[in-house]
Amino acid sequence: MPFADADQLSALVVVAAAVLAVTGYTWFAATRTGSEPGRPVIVHRVRQQHRLTSRSWIEIDEKPRPRWIPVFFDPALVTMPTPTAATVRDAGRRSVVTWNGRRLLPSGRTRRSEPVGRLIDNPSRPDPDGPVRARNAARPLQRIVLDAQFAVVAPFAGALWVYVAGGGFTAFAGATCVAAVVAVWFAAIRGSDPS
């Protein structure tokens, strides 16, 4: 930023404003509760692995088809037996699940189709090593290592910035750093699961 010209500084402000706006909207949508009371349901916690992404989903047993709710990672998810009883409160296109007194915040829209990729179901009985695995998965370094793999595109974004807007090595380094931070943020805001 100290070496940025007017174009680079304005682009940085636009990126920062977009990140703040999306983060604010995601927080608002995740913490908003519906007007109807929660209803009891049977749920499964499923971890999805597809390409570089790993996310937690709550599958709700409903007829005729189950519903899938992506949720932000919570260490309690590692110890959640499946199937188990929970309550769900619908809030528009996002649903809030409460299990064992913990509110699992949605990281996206509820869907009726099964998520793509490999789906790994939680065990039906609590894992004796579950609390230790949950603590390890909740470490900030573990989260950053999982989310940082998306930063591999950052040098390409930096090179594209230098090609389009000009600049030298400092513009490339600055654009690469901004792209890396945004890539890590994007993985986290989608609800990555480090377990």
PDB file of N, CA and C in Angstrom, residues 22 36 71 82 97 133-134 136 149 168 178:
ATOM      1  N   VAL A  22     -19.575  -8.682   1.651  1.00  0.00           N
ATOM      2  CA  VAL A  22     -19.929 -10.112   1.612  1.00  0.00           C
ATOM      3  C   VAL A  22     -19.853 -10.726   3.000  1.00  0.00           C
ATOM      4  N   GLU A  36     -40.771 -18.770  12.655  1.00  0.00           N
ATOM      5  CA  GLU A  36     -41.406 -19.977  13.179  1.00  0.00           C
ATOM      6  C   GLU A  36     -40.492 -20.667  14.189  1.00  0.00           C
ATOM      7  N   VAL A  71     -22.921 -25.875   6.759  1.00  0.00           N
ATOM      8  CA  VAL A  71     -22.740 -25.156   8.018  1.00  0.00           C
ATOM      9  C   VAL A  71     -21.270 -24.790   8.198  1.00  0.00           C
ATOM     10  N   THR A  82     -24.212 -39.671  14.441  1.00  0.00           N
ATOM     11  CA  THR A  82     -25.165 -39.561  13.351  1.00  0.00           C
ATOM     12  C   THR A  82     -25.832 -40.903  13.111  1.00  0.00           C
ATOM     13  N   VAL A  97     -29.756 -24.934  12.342  1.00  0.00           N
ATOM     14  CA  VAL A  97     -29.888 -26.190  13.073  1.00  0.00           C
ATOM     15  C   VAL A  97     -29.318 -25.992  14.475  1.00  0.00           C
ATOM     16  N   ARG A 133      -9.618 -34.646  18.566  1.00  0.00           N
ATOM     17  CA  ARG A 133      -9.659 -34.290  17.135  1.00  0.00           C
ATOM     18  C   ARG A 133     -10.337 -32.943  16.928  1.00  0.00           C
ATOM     19  N   ALA A 134     -11.372 -32.661  17.726  1.00  0.00           N
ATOM     20  CA  ALA A 134     -12.073 -31.380  17.602  1.00  0.00           C
ATOM     21  C   ALA A 134     -11.161 -30.226  17.990  1.00  0.00           C
ATOM     22  N   ASN A 136      -7.878 -30.185  17.861  1.00  0.00           N
ATOM     23  CA  ASN A 136      -6.851 -30.054  16.827  1.00  0.00           C
ATOM     24  C   ASN A 136      -7.401 -29.370  15.578  1.00  0.00           C
ATOM     25  N   GLN A 149      -4.621 -23.330   0.527  1.00  0.00           N
ATOM     26  CA  GLN A 149      -4.378 -24.003  -0.752  1.00  0.00           C
ATOM     27  C   GLN A 149      -5.040 -23.267  -1.917  1.00  0.00           C
ATOM     28  N   GLY A 168       5.419  -2.465 -11.714  1.00  0.00           N
ATOM     29  CA  GLY A 168       6.608  -3.301 -11.695  1.00  0.00           C
ATOM     30  C   GLY A 168       6.467  -4.426 -10.696  1.00  0.00           C
ATOM     31  N   VAL A 178      -2.665  -9.401  -2.020  1.00  0.00           N
ATOM     32  CA  VAL A 178      -4.103  -9.142  -1.897  1.00  0.00           C
ATOM     33  C   VAL A 178      -4.897 -10.339  -2.422  1.00  0.00           C
TER      34      VAL A 178
END
